[in-house]
Coordinates of N, CA and C in Angstrom, one line a residue:
Chain A
G4 N 1.1 -1.1 -0.1 CA 0.3 0.1 0.0 C 0.9 1.2 0.2
A5 N 0.3 2.3 0.0 CA 0.8 3.8 -0.3 C 1.6 4.2 0.9
G6 N 0.6 3.8 2.1 CA 0.9 4.4 3.4 C 1.0 3.4 4.4
V7 N 1.2 3.8 5.8 CA 0.9 2.7 7.0 C 0.1 2.3 6.8
S8 N -0.6 0.9 7.1 CA -2.2 0.5 7.4 C -2.0 0.0 8.9
Q9 N -3.1 0.5 9.8 CA -3.4 -0.4 11.0 C -4.8 -0.7 10.7
T10 N -4.7 -2.0 11.2 CA -6.0 -2.7 11.4 C -6.1 -3.1 12.8
P11 N -7.3 -3.6 13.6 CA -8.6 -2.5 13.1 C -8.6 -1.2 13.7
S12 N -9.3 -0.3 12.8 CA -9.4 1.2 13.2 C -10.1 1.0 14.2
N13 N -11.0 0.5 14.6 CA -11.5 0.7 16.2 C -11.9 -0.7 16.7
K14 N -11.5 -0.8 18.1 CA -11.7 -2.2 18.6 C -12.2 -2.1 20.1
V15 N -13.3 -2.5 20.4 CA -13.9 -2.5 21.7 C -14.0 -3.9 22.3
T16 N -13.1 -4.1 23.5 CA -13.1 -5.0 24.0 C -13.5 -5.2 25.6
E17 N -13.6 -6.1 26.2 CA -14.0 -6.3 27.6 C -12.6 -6.3 28.6
K18 N -13.5 -5.7 29.3 CA -11.9 -5.6 30.9 C -11.2 -7.0 30.9
G19 N -9.8 -7.3 30.7 CA -9.7 -8.8 30.8 C -9.5 -9.6 29.6
K20 N -9.9 -9.1 28.4 CA -9.9 -9.8 27.0 C -8.2 -9.6 26.5
Y21 N -7.8 -10.2 25.8 CA -6.6 -10.0 24.8 C -6.9 -9.4 23.6
V22 N -6.1 -9.0 23.4 CA -6.4 -7.8 21.9 C -4.8 -8.0 21.1
E23 N -5.3 -7.8 19.9 CA -4.1 -8.1 19.1 C -4.0 -6.6 17.5
L24 N -3.3 -5.8 17.7 CA -3.5 -4.7 16.9 C -2.2 -4.9 16.0
R25 N -2.5 -4.8 14.5 CA -1.9 -5.1 13.4 C -1.3 -3.8 12.8
C26 N -0.2 -3.9 12.4 CA 0.5 -2.4 11.6 C 1.2 -3.0 10.2
D27 N 1.0 -2.7 9.0 CA 1.4 -2.9 7.9 C 2.4 -1.5 7.7
P28 N 3.6 -1.9 7.8 CA 4.7 -0.3 7.5 C 4.7 -0.2 5.9
I29 N 5.2 1.0 5.5 CA 5.7 1.1 4.0 C 6.2 0.1 3.6
S30 N 6.1 -0.6 2.3 CA 7.2 -1.7 1.6 C 8.4 -0.9 2.0
G31 N 9.5 -2.0 2.4 CA 11.0 -1.4 2.4 C 11.4 -0.6 3.7
H32 N 10.1 -0.1 4.3 CA 10.9 0.8 5.8 C 11.6 -0.4 6.5
T33 N 12.7 -0.2 7.1 CA 13.5 -1.2 8.1 C 12.9 -0.7 9.1
A34 N 12.5 0.5 9.5 CA 12.4 0.9 11.1 C 10.8 1.2 11.6
L35 N 10.5 0.3 12.5 CA 8.9 0.3 12.8 C 8.8 1.0 14.3
Y36 N 7.7 2.0 14.5 CA 7.6 2.4 15.8 C 6.1 2.3 16.1
W37 N 5.9 1.7 17.7 CA 4.2 1.7 18.0 C 4.3 3.3 19.2
Y38 N 3.4 4.2 19.0 CA 3.2 5.1 20.2 C 1.5 4.9 20.4
R39 N 1.3 5.5 21.4 CA 0.1 5.5 22.1 C -0.4 6.8 22.5
Q40 N -1.5 7.2 22.0 CA -2.0 8.4 22.2 C -3.3 8.4 23.0
S41 N -3.2 8.9 24.5 CA -4.1 9.0 25.1 C -5.2 10.5 24.8
L42 N -6.5 10.6 25.3 CA -7.3 11.6 24.9 C -6.7 13.0 25.0
G43 N -6.3 14.0 24.4 CA -5.8 15.3 24.8 C -4.5 15.2 24.8
Q44 N -3.7 14.1 24.7 CA -2.2 14.3 25.0 C -1.5 13.9 23.5
G45 N -0.3 14.3 23.6 CA 0.5 13.9 22.4 C 0.8 12.3 22.5
P46 N 1.2 11.7 21.5 CA 2.0 10.2 21.4 C 2.9 9.7 22.6
E47 N 3.1 8.9 23.2 CA 3.8 8.4 23.8 C 4.5 7.2 23.2
F48 N 6.0 7.0 23.2 CA 6.8 6.3 22.5 C 6.1 4.5 23.5
L49 N 6.2 3.8 22.5 CA 6.2 2.3 23.3 C 7.4 1.7 22.8
I50 N 7.9 1.5 21.6 CA 8.5 0.7 21.1 C 9.3 0.8 19.6
Y51 N 10.4 0.2 19.4 CA 11.1 0.5 17.9 C 11.6 -0.6 17.9
F52 N 11.5 -1.1 16.4 CA 12.1 -2.2 15.8 C 12.9 -1.9 14.7
Q53 N 13.9 -2.5 14.7 CA 14.9 -2.2 13.7 C 14.8 -3.7 13.0
G54 N 14.2 -3.8 11.6 CA 14.4 -5.1 11.2 C 13.2 -6.1 12.2
T55 N 13.6 -7.0 12.4 CA 12.9 -7.9 13.1 C 13.1 -8.0 14.7
G56 N 14.0 -7.1 14.7 CA 14.2 -7.1 16.5 C 13.7 -5.8 17.0
A57 N 13.4 -5.9 18.5 CA 13.1 -4.9 19.2 C 14.1 -4.1 19.7
A58 N 14.6 -3.1 18.9 CA 15.8 -2.3 19.6 C 15.5 -1.5 20.7
D59 N 14.4 -1.1 21.0 CA 13.9 -0.2 22.3 C 12.7 -0.6 22.4
D60 N 12.4 -1.1 23.7 CA 10.8 -1.5 24.0 C 10.7 -0.7 25.7
S61 N 11.7 0.3 26.1 CA 11.3 1.1 26.9 C 10.4 1.7 27.4
G62 N 9.4 1.9 26.3 CA 8.0 2.6 26.3 C 6.6 1.7 27.0
L63 N 7.2 0.2 26.7 CA 6.0 -0.5 27.0 C 5.8 -0.6 28.4
P64 N 4.4 -0.1 29.0 CA 4.1 0.4 30.3 C 4.2 -0.7 31.3
N65 N 4.1 -2.4 31.1 CA 4.2 -3.3 31.8 C 4.2 -4.5 30.9
D66 N 4.7 -5.9 31.7 CA 4.2 -6.9 31.0 C 3.3 -7.6 30.0
R67 N 2.1 -7.0 30.5 CA 0.9 -7.1 29.7 C 1.1 -6.8 28.3
F68 N 1.7 -6.2 28.2 CA 2.0 -5.4 26.6 C 3.2 -6.3 25.9
F69 N 3.0 -6.7 24.6 CA 4.4 -7.4 24.1 C 4.3 -6.7 22.6
A70 N 5.2 -6.7 21.6 CA 4.8 -6.6 20.1 C 5.9 -7.7 19.6
V71 N 5.8 -7.7 18.4 CA 6.6 -8.8 17.3 C 6.7 -8.0 15.9
R72 N 7.6 -8.7 15.6 CA 7.7 -8.3 13.9 C 8.4 -9.3 13.2
P73 N 8.2 -10.4 13.2 CA 8.9 -11.8 13.0 C 9.4 -11.5 11.5
E74 N 9.1 -11.6 10.6 CA 9.3 -11.2 9.3 C 10.1 -9.7 8.9
G75 N 10.3 -8.7 9.8 CA 10.5 -7.7 9.5 C 10.0 -6.7 8.9
S76 N 8.5 -7.4 8.4 CA 7.6 -6.4 7.8 C 6.3 -6.0 8.6
V77 N 5.2 -6.8 8.9 CA 4.4 -6.4 9.4 C 4.6 -6.8 10.9
S78 N 4.0 -5.9 11.7 CA 3.8 -5.8 13.3 C 2.7 -6.1 14.1
T79 N 2.6 -6.9 15.1 CA 1.4 -7.0 15.8 C 1.6 -6.3 17.6
L80 N 1.1 -5.8 17.8 CA 1.0 -5.1 19.3 C 0.1 -6.0 19.9
K81 N 0.7 -6.8 21.2 CA -0.6 -7.4 21.6 C -0.4 -7.1 23.1
I82 N -2.0 -7.3 23.6 CA -1.9 -6.8 24.8 C -3.1 -7.6 25.6
Q83 N -2.4 -8.3 26.8 CA -3.0 -8.9 27.6 C -4.1 -8.5 28.7
R84 N -5.1 -9.2 29.2 CA -5.7 -8.9 30.4 C -6.0 -7.3 30.3
T85 N -6.2 -6.8 29.1 CA -6.6 -5.6 29.3 C -7.2 -4.9 30.5
E86 N -7.0 -3.7 30.3 CA -7.4 -2.9 31.4 C -8.4 -1.5 30.8
R87 N -9.3 -1.0 31.5 CA -9.6 0.3 31.4 C -8.8 1.1 31.0
G88 N -7.4 1.4 31.4 CA -6.5 2.5 31.5 C -5.8 2.3 29.9
D89 N -5.8 1.0 29.6 CA -5.2 0.5 28.2 C -6.2 1.5 26.9
S90 N -7.4 1.9 27.2 CA -8.1 2.8 26.3 C -7.1 3.9 25.9
A91 N -6.8 4.0 24.4 CA -6.2 4.9 24.0 C -6.3 5.0 22.4
V92 N -5.5 5.3 21.6 CA -5.3 5.2 19.9 C -3.8 4.8 20.1
Y93 N -3.5 3.4 19.2 CA -2.4 3.0 19.2 C -1.8 3.3 17.7
L94 N -0.5 4.3 17.7 CA -0.2 4.5 16.5 C 1.0 3.8 16.0
C95 N 1.1 3.5 14.9 CA 2.0 2.5 14.3 C 3.0 3.8 13.3
A96 N 4.1 4.0 13.1 CA 4.9 4.6 12.2 C 6.1 3.4 11.4
S97 N 6.6 3.9 10.3 CA 7.6 3.6 9.7 C 8.5 4.5 9.2
S98 N 9.9 4.0 9.0 CA 10.5 5.0 8.1 C 11.7 3.9 7.5
L99 N 12.1 4.7 6.2 CA 13.3 3.8 5.7 C 14.3 3.4 6.5
I100 N 15.1 4.1 7.4 CA 15.8 3.9 7.9 C 16.0 4.6 9.2
R101 N 16.6 3.9 10.4 CA 16.4 4.9 11.7 C 16.8 6.2 11.3
G102 N 16.0 7.2 11.9 CA 16.2 8.3 11.6 C 15.9 9.2 10.7
S103 N 15.3 8.8 9.7 CA 14.7 9.4 8.7 C 13.0 9.6 8.8
E104 N 12.2 10.4 8.0 CA 11.1 10.6 8.1 C 10.2 10.0 8.6
A105 N 9.5 9.7 9.7 CA 8.5 8.6 10.0 C 6.9 8.9 9.6
F106 N 6.5 7.9 8.9 CA 5.1 8.3 8.1 C 4.4 7.2 9.1
F107 N 3.0 8.0 9.9 CA 2.3 7.8 10.7 C 1.1 6.7 9.9
G108 N 0.7 5.8 10.7 CA -0.9 5.4 10.2 C -1.7 6.0 11.2
Q109 N -3.0 5.6 10.4 CA -4.2 6.2 10.9 C -4.8 6.1 12.7
G110 N -4.0 5.0 12.8 CA -4.4 4.3 14.4 C -5.1 3.3 14.6
T111 N -5.4 2.5 15.7 CA -6.3 2.0 16.1 C -6.9 2.3 17.3
R112 N -7.9 2.9 17.3 CA -8.5 3.3 18.5 C -9.4 1.9 19.5
L113 N -8.6 1.7 20.8 CA -9.0 0.7 21.4 C -9.8 1.2 22.7
T114 N -11.2 0.7 22.7 CA -11.7 1.1 24.1 C -11.6 -0.2 24.6
V115 N -11.5 0.0 26.1 CA -11.9 -1.3 27.1 C -13.1 -0.7 28.2
V116 N -14.3 -1.9 28.0 CA -14.9 -1.7 28.9 C -15.5 -2.2 30.1
Chain B
A5 N 10.4 14.3 33.9 CA 10.1 15.8 33.4 C 9.6 16.1 32.1
Q6 N 8.8 17.1 31.7 CA 8.2 17.1 30.7 C 9.4 17.5 29.9
K7 N 9.7 16.7 28.5 CA 10.5 17.4 27.9 C 10.1 18.7 27.0
V8 N 9.0 18.4 26.3 CA 8.4 19.4 25.5 C 7.1 20.1 26.0
T9 N 7.3 21.2 26.0 CA 6.3 22.1 26.4 C 5.4 22.9 25.6
Q10 N 4.1 22.5 25.4 CA 3.3 23.4 24.3 C 2.3 24.3 25.5
A11 N 2.5 25.3 25.7 CA 1.5 26.1 26.4 C 0.1 26.4 25.9
Q12 N 0.3 26.6 24.7 CA -1.2 27.1 24.3 C -1.8 25.8 24.0
T13 N -3.2 25.7 24.6 CA -4.0 24.4 24.4 C -4.6 24.4 23.1
E14 N -5.4 25.6 23.2 CA -6.1 26.0 21.5 C -5.8 27.3 21.3
I15 N -6.0 27.6 19.8 CA -5.9 28.7 19.5 C -7.1 29.0 18.3
S16 N -7.7 29.9 18.4 CA -9.0 30.3 17.5 C -8.3 31.6 16.6
V17 N -8.6 31.4 15.2 CA -8.5 32.6 14.3 C -9.1 32.4 13.2
V18 N -9.2 33.8 12.8 CA -10.1 33.9 11.5 C -9.1 33.8 10.4
E19 N -9.8 33.0 9.1 CA -9.2 32.9 8.1 C -8.3 34.0 7.7
K20 N -7.0 33.8 7.1 CA -6.1 34.6 6.5 C -5.4 35.7 7.8
E21 N -5.6 35.2 8.7 CA -4.5 35.5 10.0 C -3.6 35.2 10.1
D22 N -2.6 35.3 11.0 CA -1.7 34.6 10.7 C -1.2 34.0 12.6
V23 N -0.9 32.8 12.7 CA -0.9 32.2 14.0 C 0.4 31.9 14.2
T24 N 1.0 31.9 15.5 CA 2.2 31.2 16.1 C 2.1 30.3 16.9
L25 N 2.7 29.1 16.8 CA 2.4 28.0 17.7 C 3.9 28.2 18.6
D26 N 4.1 28.2 19.8 CA 4.6 28.0 20.7 C 5.5 26.5 21.3
C27 N 6.8 26.4 21.1 CA 7.2 25.2 21.5 C 8.5 25.3 22.3
V28 N 8.7 24.9 23.6 CA 10.0 24.9 24.5 C 10.3 23.6 24.8
Y29 N 11.5 23.3 24.7 CA 12.1 21.7 25.0 C 13.2 22.0 26.0
E30 N 13.5 20.6 26.7 CA 14.4 20.3 27.4 C 15.4 19.1 27.1
T31 N 16.6 19.6 27.1 CA 17.1 18.5 26.8 C 18.6 19.0 27.5
R32 N 19.7 17.6 27.8 CA 20.9 18.3 28.3 C 21.9 17.7 27.2
D33 N 21.4 17.0 26.3 CA 22.1 16.5 24.9 C 22.4 17.6 24.2
T34 N 23.5 17.5 23.9 CA 24.1 18.6 22.5 C 23.7 18.6 21.1
T35 N 23.5 17.0 20.8 CA 22.7 16.8 19.8 C 21.1 16.2 20.0
Y36 N 20.6 16.7 19.4 CA 19.2 16.3 19.4 C 18.6 17.1 18.1
Y37 N 17.2 16.1 17.8 CA 16.2 17.0 17.0 C 15.0 17.1 17.2
L38 N 14.6 18.1 16.6 CA 13.3 18.7 16.8 C 12.6 18.6 15.6
F39 N 11.0 18.1 16.0 CA 9.9 18.2 14.8 C 8.8 19.0 15.0
W40 N 7.8 19.0 13.8 CA 6.6 19.5 14.1 C 5.8 18.5 13.6
Y41 N 4.6 18.2 13.8 CA 3.8 17.1 13.4 C 2.2 17.9 13.4
K42 N 1.3 17.7 12.2 CA 0.0 18.3 12.2 C -0.9 16.9 12.1
Q43 N -1.6 17.0 13.3 CA -2.8 15.9 13.1 C -4.3 16.5 12.8
P44 N -4.5 16.3 11.7 CA -6.0 16.7 11.3 C -7.0 15.7 11.9
P45 N -8.3 16.0 11.8 CA -9.3 15.2 12.3 C -9.1 13.6 12.0
S46 N -9.0 13.4 11.0 CA -8.7 11.7 10.4 C -7.5 11.1 11.1
G47 N -6.7 11.9 12.2 CA -6.0 11.3 13.0 C -4.8 10.9 12.8
E48 N -4.2 10.8 11.3 CA -3.0 10.4 11.2 C -2.1 11.5 11.4
L49 N -0.9 11.1 12.1 CA 0.2 12.5 12.0 C 1.1 12.6 10.8
V50 N 1.2 13.9 10.3 CA 1.6 14.3 9.2 C 2.9 15.2 9.8
F51 N 4.0 14.7 8.9 CA 5.4 15.4 9.2 C 5.3 16.5 8.7
L52 N 6.0 17.7 9.2 CA 5.9 18.9 8.6 C 7.3 19.3 8.8
I53 N 8.4 19.1 9.7 CA 9.6 19.4 9.5 C 10.8 18.9 10.7
R54 N 11.7 18.6 10.1 CA 12.8 18.0 11.3 C 14.0 18.8 11.2
R55 N 14.3 19.1 12.4 CA 15.7 20.1 12.4 C 16.8 19.7 13.3
N56 N 18.0 19.5 13.2 CA 18.8 19.1 14.0 C 19.4 20.5 14.8
S57 N 19.9 19.9 15.9 CA 20.4 21.3 17.3 C 21.5 22.1 16.4
F58 N 22.1 21.4 15.6 CA 23.4 22.4 14.7 C 22.7 23.0 13.7
D59 N 21.6 22.9 13.9 CA 21.3 24.0 12.6 C 20.1 24.5 12.6
E60 N 20.6 26.2 13.2 CA 19.7 27.3 13.9 C 19.3 28.3 12.9
Q61 N 19.2 27.8 11.3 CA 18.9 28.6 10.6 C 17.2 28.5 10.4
N62 N 16.4 29.4 10.6 CA 15.2 29.7 10.1 C 14.5 29.2 8.8
E63 N 13.7 28.4 8.9 CA 13.0 27.7 7.7 C 11.8 28.2 7.1
I64 N 11.8 28.4 5.7 CA 10.3 28.9 5.4 C 9.7 27.8 4.1
S65 N 8.8 27.2 4.3 CA 8.0 26.3 3.6 C 7.0 26.9 2.8
G66 N 6.5 27.4 2.0 CA 5.2 28.2 1.5 C 4.7 28.9 2.7
R67 N 3.4 28.7 3.5 CA 3.0 29.7 4.2 C 3.8 28.9 5.7
Y68 N 4.4 28.3 5.8 CA 5.0 27.9 7.4 C 6.5 28.1 7.4
S69 N 6.5 28.8 8.6 CA 7.9 28.9 8.8 C 8.0 28.6 10.3
W70 N 9.5 27.9 10.5 CA 9.9 27.9 11.9 C 11.0 28.5 12.1
N71 N 10.9 29.0 13.5 CA 12.1 29.7 14.2 C 12.9 29.2 15.7
F72 N 13.9 28.5 15.2 CA 14.8 27.9 16.1 C 15.6 28.4 17.0
Q73 N 15.7 28.8 18.5 CA 16.7 29.6 18.8 C 17.0 28.5 20.2
K74 N 18.4 28.4 19.9 CA 18.6 27.1 20.8 C 19.1 28.2 22.4
S75 N 19.3 29.6 22.7 CA 19.4 30.1 23.7 C 18.3 30.2 24.6
T76 N 17.0 29.7 23.9 CA 15.6 29.8 24.8 C 14.9 28.5 24.7
S77 N 15.7 28.0 23.8 CA 14.9 26.4 23.8 C 13.9 26.4 23.4
S78 N 13.7 27.2 22.2 CA 12.4 27.5 21.7 C 12.6 26.7 20.1
F79 N 11.4 26.4 19.6 CA 11.2 26.0 18.3 C 9.6 26.5 17.6
N80 N 9.7 27.6 17.1 CA 8.5 28.0 17.3 C 7.6 27.7 15.8
F81 N 6.3 27.8 15.8 CA 6.1 27.8 14.3 C 4.9 28.6 14.0
T82 N 5.1 28.9 12.7 CA 4.3 30.2 12.6 C 3.8 30.0 11.1
I83 N 2.5 29.7 10.8 CA 1.5 29.5 10.0 C 0.7 31.2 9.4
T84 N 1.3 31.4 8.2 CA 0.8 32.9 7.5 C -0.3 32.5 6.5
A85 N -1.0 33.6 6.8 CA -2.2 33.9 5.8 C -3.3 32.4 6.1
S86 N -3.6 31.9 7.4 CA -4.3 30.7 7.7 C -5.5 30.5 6.8
Q87 N -5.8 29.1 6.6 CA -6.9 28.9 6.0 C -7.8 27.7 6.8
V88 N -8.9 27.3 6.3 CA -9.5 26.5 7.1 C -8.9 25.3 7.2
V89 N -8.3 24.8 6.0 CA -7.7 23.4 6.0 C -6.6 23.3 7.0
D90 N -6.3 24.4 7.6 CA -4.7 24.4 8.4 C -5.6 24.1 9.8
S91 N -6.7 23.8 9.9 CA -7.4 23.6 11.5 C -6.8 22.0 11.7
A92 N -6.3 21.9 13.0 CA -5.8 20.7 13.3 C -5.1 20.8 14.4
V93 N -4.6 19.7 15.1 CA -3.4 19.9 16.1 C -2.7 19.6 16.0
Y94 N -1.4 20.5 16.4 CA -0.4 20.6 16.1 C 1.1 20.1 17.1
F95 N 1.8 19.1 17.2 CA 2.6 18.4 17.7 C 4.1 19.1 17.7
C96 N 4.4 19.6 18.7 CA 6.3 19.6 18.5 C 6.8 18.4 19.1
A97 N 7.8 18.4 18.6 CA 8.7 16.8 19.6 C 9.7 17.1 19.6
L98 N 10.7 16.2 20.5 CA 11.9 16.2 20.8 C 12.5 14.8 20.6
S99 N 13.7 14.5 19.7 CA 14.5 13.3 19.5 C 15.9 13.4 20.1
E100 N 16.4 12.9 21.2 CA 17.4 12.8 21.8 C 18.4 11.7 20.9
N101 N 17.7 10.7 20.3 CA 18.6 9.5 19.7 C 18.2 9.3 18.3
D102 N 17.5 10.0 17.6 CA 17.0 10.3 16.5 C 16.1 9.0 16.0
Y103 N 15.2 8.4 16.8 CA 14.4 7.8 16.5 C 13.2 7.8 17.4
K104 N 13.1 7.9 18.7 CA 12.3 8.1 19.7 C 12.0 9.7 20.0
L105 N 10.5 9.6 19.6 CA 10.1 11.1 19.6 C 9.2 11.4 21.1
S106 N 9.7 12.2 21.8 CA 9.2 12.8 22.9 C 8.2 14.2 22.3
F107 N 6.7 13.9 22.3 CA 5.7 15.0 21.9 C 5.1 15.9 22.9
G108 N 5.1 17.2 22.8 CA 4.3 17.5 23.6 C 3.0 17.6 23.4
A109 N 1.9 18.4 24.3 CA 0.6 18.0 24.5 C -0.3 18.4 23.3
G110 N 0.6 19.4 22.5 CA -0.5 19.5 21.4 C -1.2 20.8 21.3
T111 N -1.0 21.6 20.2 CA -2.2 23.0 20.3 C -3.2 22.8 18.9
T112 N -4.1 23.0 19.8 CA -5.4 22.8 18.7 C -5.7 24.2 17.9
V113 N -5.5 24.2 16.9 CA -5.8 25.4 16.0 C -7.0 25.3 15.4
T114 N -7.9 26.0 15.3 CA -9.3 26.5 14.8 C -9.1 27.8 13.7
V115 N -9.6 27.2 12.5 CA -9.3 28.4 11.5 C -10.8 28.7 11.3
R116 N -11.3 29.7 11.4 CA -12.9 30.3 11.0 C -12.8 30.8 9.6
A117 N -13.8 30.3 9.0 CA -13.9 31.1 7.7 C -14.4 32.7 7.8

């Protein structure tokens, strides 16, 4: 595709359930980032992938959050035992190489009820 | 500690007025990068500019201009002759390692016809 694609665009889940959020980066982009944006706030960094490996996961809030990028392209952010405080828009971005312009997707709005 | 401060929460102007968005940052690094992003109602973050700490030249791109002042740790953004399509949330961001962005809380700009 032409841009970063995130699915689903909206996800409503019950407290305690497991969710997966998918990110399709721009083809050929080696760097991939996940951010979380709460209402009225700027995005907060979660994790950065260079290729298949998580180069920096310092932003993941706790061990309920995990992300993978097994083939160096598509990435999945996984959240276990969701809590109401996890409700936010989860943004994915990719860049050709680390430090080059990052292109963001439109995000997945997660609501935990 | 907050690294990027956007003191203006909301700005409302009439079309064709100029609008300046303030951004003050905090870092101990001598090498860092500053960014501005636009987030229209669709939610996708749109890259506007990236500036490294060694380049203090002001920049103009069409109706957009940026004023980087290291002495006051500020990186302000001006939209000249605003248009309704400029209505969006604008984020200033700092990166100390060229990949992890620390965003401010954003400034909502509303341009009225």
